[in-house]
XYZ file of N, CA and C in Angstrom:
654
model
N 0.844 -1.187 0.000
C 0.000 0.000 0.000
C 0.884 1.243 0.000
N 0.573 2.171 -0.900
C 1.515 3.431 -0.881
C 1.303 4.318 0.305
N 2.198 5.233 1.013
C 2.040 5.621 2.000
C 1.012 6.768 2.211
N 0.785 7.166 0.387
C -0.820 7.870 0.914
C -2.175 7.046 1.478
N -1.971 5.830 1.199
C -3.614 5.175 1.130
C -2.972 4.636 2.777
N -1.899 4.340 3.045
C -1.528 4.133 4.690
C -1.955 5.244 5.662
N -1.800 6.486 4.887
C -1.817 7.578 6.182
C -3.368 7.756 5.990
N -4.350 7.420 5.152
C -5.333 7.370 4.945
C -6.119 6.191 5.773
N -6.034 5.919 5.688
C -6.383 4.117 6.567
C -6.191 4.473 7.518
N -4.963 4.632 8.362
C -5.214 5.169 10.086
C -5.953 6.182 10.354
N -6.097 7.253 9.181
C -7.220 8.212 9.829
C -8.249 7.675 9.762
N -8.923 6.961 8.699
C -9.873 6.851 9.041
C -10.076 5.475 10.200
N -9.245 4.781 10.246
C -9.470 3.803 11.880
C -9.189 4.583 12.630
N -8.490 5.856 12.953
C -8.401 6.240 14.236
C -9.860 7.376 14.200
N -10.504 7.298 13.211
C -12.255 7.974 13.671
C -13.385 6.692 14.101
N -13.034 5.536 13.369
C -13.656 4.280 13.311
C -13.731 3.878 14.919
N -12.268 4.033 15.260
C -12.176 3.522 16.749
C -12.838 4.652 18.106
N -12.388 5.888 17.594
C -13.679 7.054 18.220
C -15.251 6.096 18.196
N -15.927 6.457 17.254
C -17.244 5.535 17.043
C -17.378 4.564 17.780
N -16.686 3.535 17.670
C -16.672 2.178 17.984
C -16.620 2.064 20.198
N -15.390 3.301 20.399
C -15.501 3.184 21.997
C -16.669 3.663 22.146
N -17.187 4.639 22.000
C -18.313 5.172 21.895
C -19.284 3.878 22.586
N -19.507 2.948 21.242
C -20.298 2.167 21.490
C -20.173 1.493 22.952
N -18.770 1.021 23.117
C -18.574 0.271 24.554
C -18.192 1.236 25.336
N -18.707 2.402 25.440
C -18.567 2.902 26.997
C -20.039 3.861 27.064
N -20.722 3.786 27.323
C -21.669 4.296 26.918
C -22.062 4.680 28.834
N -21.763 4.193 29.358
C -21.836 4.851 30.784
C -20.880 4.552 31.930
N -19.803 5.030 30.906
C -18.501 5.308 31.575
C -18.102 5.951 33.324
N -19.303 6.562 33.501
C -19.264 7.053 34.978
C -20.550 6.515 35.624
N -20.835 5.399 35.421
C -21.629 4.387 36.479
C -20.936 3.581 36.829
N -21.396 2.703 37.673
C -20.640 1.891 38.537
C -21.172 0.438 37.698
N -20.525 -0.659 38.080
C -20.854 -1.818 37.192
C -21.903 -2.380 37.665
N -22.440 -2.930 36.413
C -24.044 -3.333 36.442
C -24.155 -4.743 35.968
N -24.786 -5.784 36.442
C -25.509 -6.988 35.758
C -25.174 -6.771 34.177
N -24.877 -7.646 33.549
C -25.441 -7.951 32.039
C -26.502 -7.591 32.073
N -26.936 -7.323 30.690
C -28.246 -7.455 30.159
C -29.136 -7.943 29.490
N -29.920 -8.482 28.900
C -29.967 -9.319 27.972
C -30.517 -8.579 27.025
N -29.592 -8.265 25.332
C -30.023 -7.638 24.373
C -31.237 -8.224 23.587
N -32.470 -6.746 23.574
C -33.274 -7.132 22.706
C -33.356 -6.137 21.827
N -32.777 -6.773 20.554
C -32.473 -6.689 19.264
C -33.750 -5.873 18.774
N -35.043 -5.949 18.881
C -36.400 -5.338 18.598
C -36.862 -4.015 19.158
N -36.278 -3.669 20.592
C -36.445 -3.118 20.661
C -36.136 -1.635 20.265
N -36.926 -0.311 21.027
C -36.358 0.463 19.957
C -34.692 1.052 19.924
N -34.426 1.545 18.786
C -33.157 2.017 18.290
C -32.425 2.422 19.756
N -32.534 3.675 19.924
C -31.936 3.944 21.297
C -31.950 2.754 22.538
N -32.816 2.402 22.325
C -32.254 1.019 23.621
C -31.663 0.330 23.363
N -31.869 -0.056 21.911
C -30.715 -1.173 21.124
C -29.117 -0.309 21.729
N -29.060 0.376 21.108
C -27.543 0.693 21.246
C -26.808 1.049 22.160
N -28.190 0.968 23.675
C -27.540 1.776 25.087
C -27.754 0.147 25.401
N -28.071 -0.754 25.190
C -27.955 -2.171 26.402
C -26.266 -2.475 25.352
N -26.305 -2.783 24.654
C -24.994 -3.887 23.557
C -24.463 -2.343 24.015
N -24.241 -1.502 24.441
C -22.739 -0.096 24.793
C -22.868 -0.837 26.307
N -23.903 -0.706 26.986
C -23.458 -1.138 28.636
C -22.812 -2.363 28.808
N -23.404 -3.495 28.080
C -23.114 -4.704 28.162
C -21.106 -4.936 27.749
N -21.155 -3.998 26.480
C -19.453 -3.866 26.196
C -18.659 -3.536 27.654
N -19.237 -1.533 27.844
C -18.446 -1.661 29.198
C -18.410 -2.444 30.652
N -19.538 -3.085 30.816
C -19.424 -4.116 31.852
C -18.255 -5.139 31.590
N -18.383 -5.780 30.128
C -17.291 -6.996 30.643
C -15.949 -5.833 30.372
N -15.311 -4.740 29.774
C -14.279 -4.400 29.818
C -13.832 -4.283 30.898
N -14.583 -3.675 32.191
C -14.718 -3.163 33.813
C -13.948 -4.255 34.726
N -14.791 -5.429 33.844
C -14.598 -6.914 34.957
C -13.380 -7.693 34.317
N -12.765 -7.302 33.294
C -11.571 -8.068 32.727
C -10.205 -7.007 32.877
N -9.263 -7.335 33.416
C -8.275 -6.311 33.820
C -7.334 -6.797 32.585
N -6.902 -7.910 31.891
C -6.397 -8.159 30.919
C -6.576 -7.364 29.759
N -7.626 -7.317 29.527
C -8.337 -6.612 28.398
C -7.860 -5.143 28.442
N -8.598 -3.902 29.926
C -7.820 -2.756 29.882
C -6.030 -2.705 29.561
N -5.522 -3.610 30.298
C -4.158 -3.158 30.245
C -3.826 -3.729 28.508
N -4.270 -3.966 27.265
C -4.198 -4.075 26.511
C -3.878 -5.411 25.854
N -4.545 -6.355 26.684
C -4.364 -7.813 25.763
C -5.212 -8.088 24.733
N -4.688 -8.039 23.440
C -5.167 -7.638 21.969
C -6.006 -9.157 22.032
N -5.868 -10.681 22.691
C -6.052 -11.703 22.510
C -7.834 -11.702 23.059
N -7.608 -11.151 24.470
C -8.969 -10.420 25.432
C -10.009 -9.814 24.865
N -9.242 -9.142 24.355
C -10.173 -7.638 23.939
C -10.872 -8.139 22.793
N -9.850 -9.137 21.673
C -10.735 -9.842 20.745
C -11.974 -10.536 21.161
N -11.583 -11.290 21.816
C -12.488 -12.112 22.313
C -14.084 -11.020 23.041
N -14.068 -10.079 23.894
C -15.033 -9.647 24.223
C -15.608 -8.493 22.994
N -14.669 -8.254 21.844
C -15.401 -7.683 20.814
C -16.203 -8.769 20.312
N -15.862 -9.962 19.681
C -16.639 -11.074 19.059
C -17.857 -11.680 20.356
N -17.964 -11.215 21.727
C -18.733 -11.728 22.127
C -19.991 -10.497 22.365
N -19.836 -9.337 22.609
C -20.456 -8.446 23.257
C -21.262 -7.473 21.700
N -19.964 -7.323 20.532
C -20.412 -6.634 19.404
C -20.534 -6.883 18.059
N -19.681 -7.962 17.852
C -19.908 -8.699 16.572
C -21.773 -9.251 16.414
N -21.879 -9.939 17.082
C -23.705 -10.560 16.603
C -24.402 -9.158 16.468
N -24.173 -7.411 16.808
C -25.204 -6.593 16.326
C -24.589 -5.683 15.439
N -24.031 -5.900 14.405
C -22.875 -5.639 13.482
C -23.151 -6.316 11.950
N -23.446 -5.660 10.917
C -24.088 -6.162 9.751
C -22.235 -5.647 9.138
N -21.660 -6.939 9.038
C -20.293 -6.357 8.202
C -20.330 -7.203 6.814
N -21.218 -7.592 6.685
C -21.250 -8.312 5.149
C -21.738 -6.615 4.375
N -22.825 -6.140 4.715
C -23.230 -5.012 4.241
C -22.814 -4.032 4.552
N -21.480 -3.894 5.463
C -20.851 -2.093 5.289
C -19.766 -2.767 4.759
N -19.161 -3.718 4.382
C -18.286 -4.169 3.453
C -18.847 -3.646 2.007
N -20.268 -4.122 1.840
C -20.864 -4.183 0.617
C -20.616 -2.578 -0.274
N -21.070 -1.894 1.143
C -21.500 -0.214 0.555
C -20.095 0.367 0.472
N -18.757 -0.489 1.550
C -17.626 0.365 1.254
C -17.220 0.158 0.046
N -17.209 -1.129 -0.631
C -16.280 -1.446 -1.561
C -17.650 -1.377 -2.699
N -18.896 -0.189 -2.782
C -19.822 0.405 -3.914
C -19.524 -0.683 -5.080
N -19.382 0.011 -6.705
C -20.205 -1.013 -7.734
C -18.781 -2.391 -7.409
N -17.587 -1.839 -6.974
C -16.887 -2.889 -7.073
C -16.947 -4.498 -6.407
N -17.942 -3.951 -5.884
C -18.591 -5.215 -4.847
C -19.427 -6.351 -6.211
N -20.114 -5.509 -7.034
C -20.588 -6.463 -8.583
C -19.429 -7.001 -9.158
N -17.905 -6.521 -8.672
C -17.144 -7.355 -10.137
C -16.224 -8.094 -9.269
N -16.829 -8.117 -8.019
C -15.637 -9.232 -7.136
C -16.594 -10.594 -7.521
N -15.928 -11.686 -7.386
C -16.435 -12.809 -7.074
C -17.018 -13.035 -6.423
N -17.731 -14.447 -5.802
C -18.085 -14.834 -4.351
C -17.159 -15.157 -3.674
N -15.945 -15.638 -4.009
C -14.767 -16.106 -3.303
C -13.776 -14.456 -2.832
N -13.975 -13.767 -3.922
C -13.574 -12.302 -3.225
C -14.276 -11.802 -2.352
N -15.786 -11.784 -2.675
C -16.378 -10.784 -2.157
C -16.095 -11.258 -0.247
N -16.445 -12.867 -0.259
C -16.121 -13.647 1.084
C -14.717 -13.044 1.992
N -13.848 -13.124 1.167
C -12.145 -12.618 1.712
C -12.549 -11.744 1.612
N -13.305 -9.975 1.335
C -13.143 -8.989 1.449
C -13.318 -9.117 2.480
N -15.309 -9.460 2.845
C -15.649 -9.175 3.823
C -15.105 -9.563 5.433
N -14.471 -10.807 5.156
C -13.721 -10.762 6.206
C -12.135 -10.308 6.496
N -11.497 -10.247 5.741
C -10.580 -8.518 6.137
C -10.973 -8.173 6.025
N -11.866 -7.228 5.956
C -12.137 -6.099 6.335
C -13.119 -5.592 7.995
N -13.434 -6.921 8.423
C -13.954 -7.834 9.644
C -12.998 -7.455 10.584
N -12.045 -7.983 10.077
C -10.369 -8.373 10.778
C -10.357 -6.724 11.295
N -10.572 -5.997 10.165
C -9.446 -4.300 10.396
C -10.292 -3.773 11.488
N -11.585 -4.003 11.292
C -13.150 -3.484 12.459
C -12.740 -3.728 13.859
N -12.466 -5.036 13.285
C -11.701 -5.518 14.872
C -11.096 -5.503 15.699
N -9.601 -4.867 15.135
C -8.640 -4.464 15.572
C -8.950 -3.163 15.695
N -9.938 -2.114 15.210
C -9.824 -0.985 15.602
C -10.282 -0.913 16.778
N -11.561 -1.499 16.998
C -12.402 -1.173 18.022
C -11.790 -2.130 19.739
N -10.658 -3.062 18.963
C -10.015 -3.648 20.514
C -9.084 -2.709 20.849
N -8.235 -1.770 19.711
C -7.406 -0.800 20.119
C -7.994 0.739 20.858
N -9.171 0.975 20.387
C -10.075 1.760 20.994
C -10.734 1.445 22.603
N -10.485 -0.208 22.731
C -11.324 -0.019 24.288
C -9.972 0.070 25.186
N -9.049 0.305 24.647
C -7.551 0.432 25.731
C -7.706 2.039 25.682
N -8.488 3.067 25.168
C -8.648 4.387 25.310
C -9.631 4.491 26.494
N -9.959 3.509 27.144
C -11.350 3.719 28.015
C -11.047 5.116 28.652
N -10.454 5.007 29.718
C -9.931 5.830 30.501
C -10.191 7.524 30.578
N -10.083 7.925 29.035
C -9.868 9.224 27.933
C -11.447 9.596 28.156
N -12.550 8.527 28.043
C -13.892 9.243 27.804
C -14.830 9.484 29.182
N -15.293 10.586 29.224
C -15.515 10.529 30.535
C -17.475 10.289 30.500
N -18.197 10.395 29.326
C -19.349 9.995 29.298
C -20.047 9.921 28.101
N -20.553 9.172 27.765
C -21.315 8.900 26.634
C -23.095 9.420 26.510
N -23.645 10.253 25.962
C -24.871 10.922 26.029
C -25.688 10.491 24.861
N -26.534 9.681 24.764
C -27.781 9.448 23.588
C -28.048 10.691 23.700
N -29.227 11.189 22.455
C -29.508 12.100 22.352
C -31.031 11.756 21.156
N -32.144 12.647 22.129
C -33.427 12.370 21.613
C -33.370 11.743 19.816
N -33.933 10.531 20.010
C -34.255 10.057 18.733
C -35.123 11.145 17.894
N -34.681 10.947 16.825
C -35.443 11.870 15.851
C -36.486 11.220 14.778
N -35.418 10.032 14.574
C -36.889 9.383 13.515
C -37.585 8.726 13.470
N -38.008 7.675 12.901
C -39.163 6.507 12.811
C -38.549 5.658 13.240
N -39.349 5.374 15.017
C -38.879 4.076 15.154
C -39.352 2.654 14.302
N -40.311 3.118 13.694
C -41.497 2.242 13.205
C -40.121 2.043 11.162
N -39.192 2.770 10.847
C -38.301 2.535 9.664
C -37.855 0.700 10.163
N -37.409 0.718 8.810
C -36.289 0.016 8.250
C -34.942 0.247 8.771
N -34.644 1.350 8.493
C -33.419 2.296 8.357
C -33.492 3.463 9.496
N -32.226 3.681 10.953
C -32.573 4.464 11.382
C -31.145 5.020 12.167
N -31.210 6.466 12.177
C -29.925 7.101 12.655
C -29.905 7.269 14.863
N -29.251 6.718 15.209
C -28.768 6.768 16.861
C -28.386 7.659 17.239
N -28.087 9.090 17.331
C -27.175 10.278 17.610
C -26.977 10.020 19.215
N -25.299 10.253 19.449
C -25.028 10.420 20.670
C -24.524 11.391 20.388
N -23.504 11.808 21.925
C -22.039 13.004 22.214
C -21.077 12.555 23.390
N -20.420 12.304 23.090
C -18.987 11.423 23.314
C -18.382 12.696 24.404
N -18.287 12.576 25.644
C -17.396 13.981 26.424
C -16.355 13.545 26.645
N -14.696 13.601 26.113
C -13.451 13.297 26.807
C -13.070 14.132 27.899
N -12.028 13.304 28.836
C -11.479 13.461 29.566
C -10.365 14.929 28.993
N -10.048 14.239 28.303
C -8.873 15.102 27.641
C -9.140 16.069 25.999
N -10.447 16.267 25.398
C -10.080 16.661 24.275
C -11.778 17.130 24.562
N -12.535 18.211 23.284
C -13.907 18.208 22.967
C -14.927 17.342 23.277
N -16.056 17.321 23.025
C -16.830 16.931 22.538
C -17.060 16.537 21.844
N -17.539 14.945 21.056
C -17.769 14.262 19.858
C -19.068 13.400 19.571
N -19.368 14.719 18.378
C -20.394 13.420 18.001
C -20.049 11.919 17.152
N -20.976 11.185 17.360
C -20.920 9.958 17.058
C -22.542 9.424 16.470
N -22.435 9.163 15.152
C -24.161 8.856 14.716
C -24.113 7.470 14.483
N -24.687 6.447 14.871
C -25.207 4.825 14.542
C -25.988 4.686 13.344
N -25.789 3.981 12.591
C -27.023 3.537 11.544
C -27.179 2.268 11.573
N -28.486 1.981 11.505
C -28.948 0.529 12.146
C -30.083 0.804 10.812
N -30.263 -0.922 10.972
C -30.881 -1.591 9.941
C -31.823 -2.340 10.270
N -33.043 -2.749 10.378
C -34.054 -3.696 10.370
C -34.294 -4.952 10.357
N -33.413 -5.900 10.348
C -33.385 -7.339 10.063
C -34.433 -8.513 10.588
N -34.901 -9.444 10.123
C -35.363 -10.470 10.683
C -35.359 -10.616 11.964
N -33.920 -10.686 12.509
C -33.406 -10.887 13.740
C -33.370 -9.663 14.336
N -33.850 -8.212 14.259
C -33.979 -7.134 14.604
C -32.508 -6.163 13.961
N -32.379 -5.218 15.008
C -31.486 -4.462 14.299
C -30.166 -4.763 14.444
N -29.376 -3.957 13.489
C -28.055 -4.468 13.109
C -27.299 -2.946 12.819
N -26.367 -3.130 13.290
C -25.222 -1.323 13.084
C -24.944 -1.810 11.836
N -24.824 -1.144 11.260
C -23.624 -1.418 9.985
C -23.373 -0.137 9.373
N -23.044 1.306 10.054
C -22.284 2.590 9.889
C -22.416 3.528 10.821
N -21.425 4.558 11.147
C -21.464 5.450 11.820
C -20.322 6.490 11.883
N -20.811 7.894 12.049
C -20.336 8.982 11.528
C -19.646 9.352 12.671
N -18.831 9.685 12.658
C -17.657 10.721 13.837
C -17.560 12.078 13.406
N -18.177 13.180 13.894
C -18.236 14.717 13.426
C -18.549 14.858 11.913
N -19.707 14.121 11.610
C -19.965 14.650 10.090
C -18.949 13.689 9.195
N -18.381 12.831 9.277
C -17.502 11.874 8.570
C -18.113 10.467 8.757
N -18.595 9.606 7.942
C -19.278 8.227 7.737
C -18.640 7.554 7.694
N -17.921 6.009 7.889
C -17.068 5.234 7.971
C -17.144 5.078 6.528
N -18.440 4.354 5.994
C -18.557 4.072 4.848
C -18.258 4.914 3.526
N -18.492 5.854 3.898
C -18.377 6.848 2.158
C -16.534 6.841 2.587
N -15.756 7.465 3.858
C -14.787 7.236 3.660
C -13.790 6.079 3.393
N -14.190 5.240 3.480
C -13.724 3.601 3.063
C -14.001 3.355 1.664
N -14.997 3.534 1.185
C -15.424 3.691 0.030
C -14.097 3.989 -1.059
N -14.030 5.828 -0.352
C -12.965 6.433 -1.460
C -11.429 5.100 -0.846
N -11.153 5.104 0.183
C -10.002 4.719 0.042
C -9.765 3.219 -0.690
N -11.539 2.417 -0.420
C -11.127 0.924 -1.304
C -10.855 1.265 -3.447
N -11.749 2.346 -3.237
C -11.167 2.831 -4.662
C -10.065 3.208 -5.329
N -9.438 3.457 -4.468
C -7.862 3.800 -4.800
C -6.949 2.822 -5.009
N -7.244 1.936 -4.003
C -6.763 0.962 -3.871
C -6.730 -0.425 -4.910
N -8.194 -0.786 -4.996
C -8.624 -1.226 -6.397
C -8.058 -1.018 -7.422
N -8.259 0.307 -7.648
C -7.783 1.008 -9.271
C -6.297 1.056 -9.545
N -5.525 0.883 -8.456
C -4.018 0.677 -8.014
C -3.941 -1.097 -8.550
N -4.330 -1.783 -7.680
C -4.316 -3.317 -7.625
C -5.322 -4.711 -8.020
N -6.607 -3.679 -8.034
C -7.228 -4.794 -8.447
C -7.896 -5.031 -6.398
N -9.053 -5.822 -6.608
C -9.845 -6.505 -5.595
C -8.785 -7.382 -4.872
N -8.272 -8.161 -5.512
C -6.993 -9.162 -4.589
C -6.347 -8.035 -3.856
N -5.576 -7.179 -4.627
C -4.715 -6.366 -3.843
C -5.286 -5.517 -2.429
N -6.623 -5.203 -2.568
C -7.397 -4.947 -1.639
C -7.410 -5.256 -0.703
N -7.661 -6.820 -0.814
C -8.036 -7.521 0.214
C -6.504 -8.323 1.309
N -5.624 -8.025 -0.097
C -4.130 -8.793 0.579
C -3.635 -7.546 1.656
N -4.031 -5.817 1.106
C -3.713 -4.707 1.687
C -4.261 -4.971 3.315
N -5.714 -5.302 3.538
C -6.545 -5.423 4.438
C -5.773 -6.374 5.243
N -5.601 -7.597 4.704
C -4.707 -8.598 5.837
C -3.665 -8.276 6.186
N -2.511 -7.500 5.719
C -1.312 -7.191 5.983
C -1.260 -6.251 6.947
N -2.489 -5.414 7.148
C -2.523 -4.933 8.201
C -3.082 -5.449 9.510
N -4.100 -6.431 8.943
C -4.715 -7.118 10.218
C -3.505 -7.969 10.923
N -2.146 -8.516 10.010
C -1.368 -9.189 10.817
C -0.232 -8.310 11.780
N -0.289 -7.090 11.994
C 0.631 -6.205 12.319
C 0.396 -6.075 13.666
């Protein structure tokens, strides 16, 4: 990867991973609480405040995990945030018409590097716990009764501004599913988008996806 589409890629994981703590700290200045048991149906804003509490509870109760065991932290991302996470479809929308001229055997390896990179952002993001000092929903605005619906919080650090953070959730069978979200007016997806394009048009879909693993092994 050339070192523009590199310095490109950490910015946008280091907004990805903003978003993403977001999600697991969502009441960073309470004291620890029971699990919860996520219901997926219910509405939007509750969806995304039980699966944020439920994250920071087990981070609270695992001391491995804070002090930065990448092995930990995997593990309670794949248990706490992966099942409400549509990454077949923000794979789909990052990598736009080029997603029609991959294969099924590509499109499969995209979606999971690019799984891999989600992953690693958001385990490198819960070793920031510390930094946020509260997480604020903020009155739903649209149809809970959609398909399609936007979460607005505001992120307060310890150390820096105020940040917004917007969720987009999806409707599924199985209820709702994240699959994008904006950090100050910036979308994961439209910016992934431009950078899988560059990349592509550089290498081709393989090269894409070999770019994606080479970083997931680092």
């Amino acid at each position: 990867m050339s070192n523009l589409l590199h310095t490109l890629f950490n910015r946008i994981n280091r907004l990805a991973g903003i978003g993403l703590l977001g999600l697991g700290l969502a009441i960073a200045n309470t004291s620890v609480a029971a699990q919860q048991p996520v219901n997926a149906k219910a509405p939007p804003n509750d969806f995304v405040q039980t699966v944020a509490d439920n994250a920071l509870q087990a981070l609270k109760k695992e001391p491995e995990a804070k002090n930065g065991n990448i092995a930990r932290l995997n593990e309670l991302v794949n248990q706490y945030i992966l099942p409400y996470v549509n990454f077949e479809k923000t794979t789909r929308l990052a990598a736009g018409r080029y997603w029609r001229q991959a294969t099924p055997q590509q499109q499969t390896e995209l979606v999971n590097a690019f799984k891999g990179t989600l992953i690693r952002t958001y385990s490198g993001a819960l070793q920031q716990a510390d930094n946020v000092s509260s997480i604020t929903p903020l009155p739903f605005r649209g149809d809970p009764n959609a398909d399609d619906v936007v979460v607005r919080t505001t992120m307060s650090q310890s150390n820096g501004p105020v940040i917004g953070v917007d969720y987009r959730l999806e409707k599924a069978a199985e209820g709702w599913r994240i699959y994008d979200l904006n950090v100050e007016g910036i979308w994961l997806i439209q910016n992934y988008r431009n950078q899988f394009a560059q990349q592509i048009a550089q290498n081709g879909i393989d090269g894409l996806i070999k770019a994606l693993n080479q970083r997931n092994q680092r």
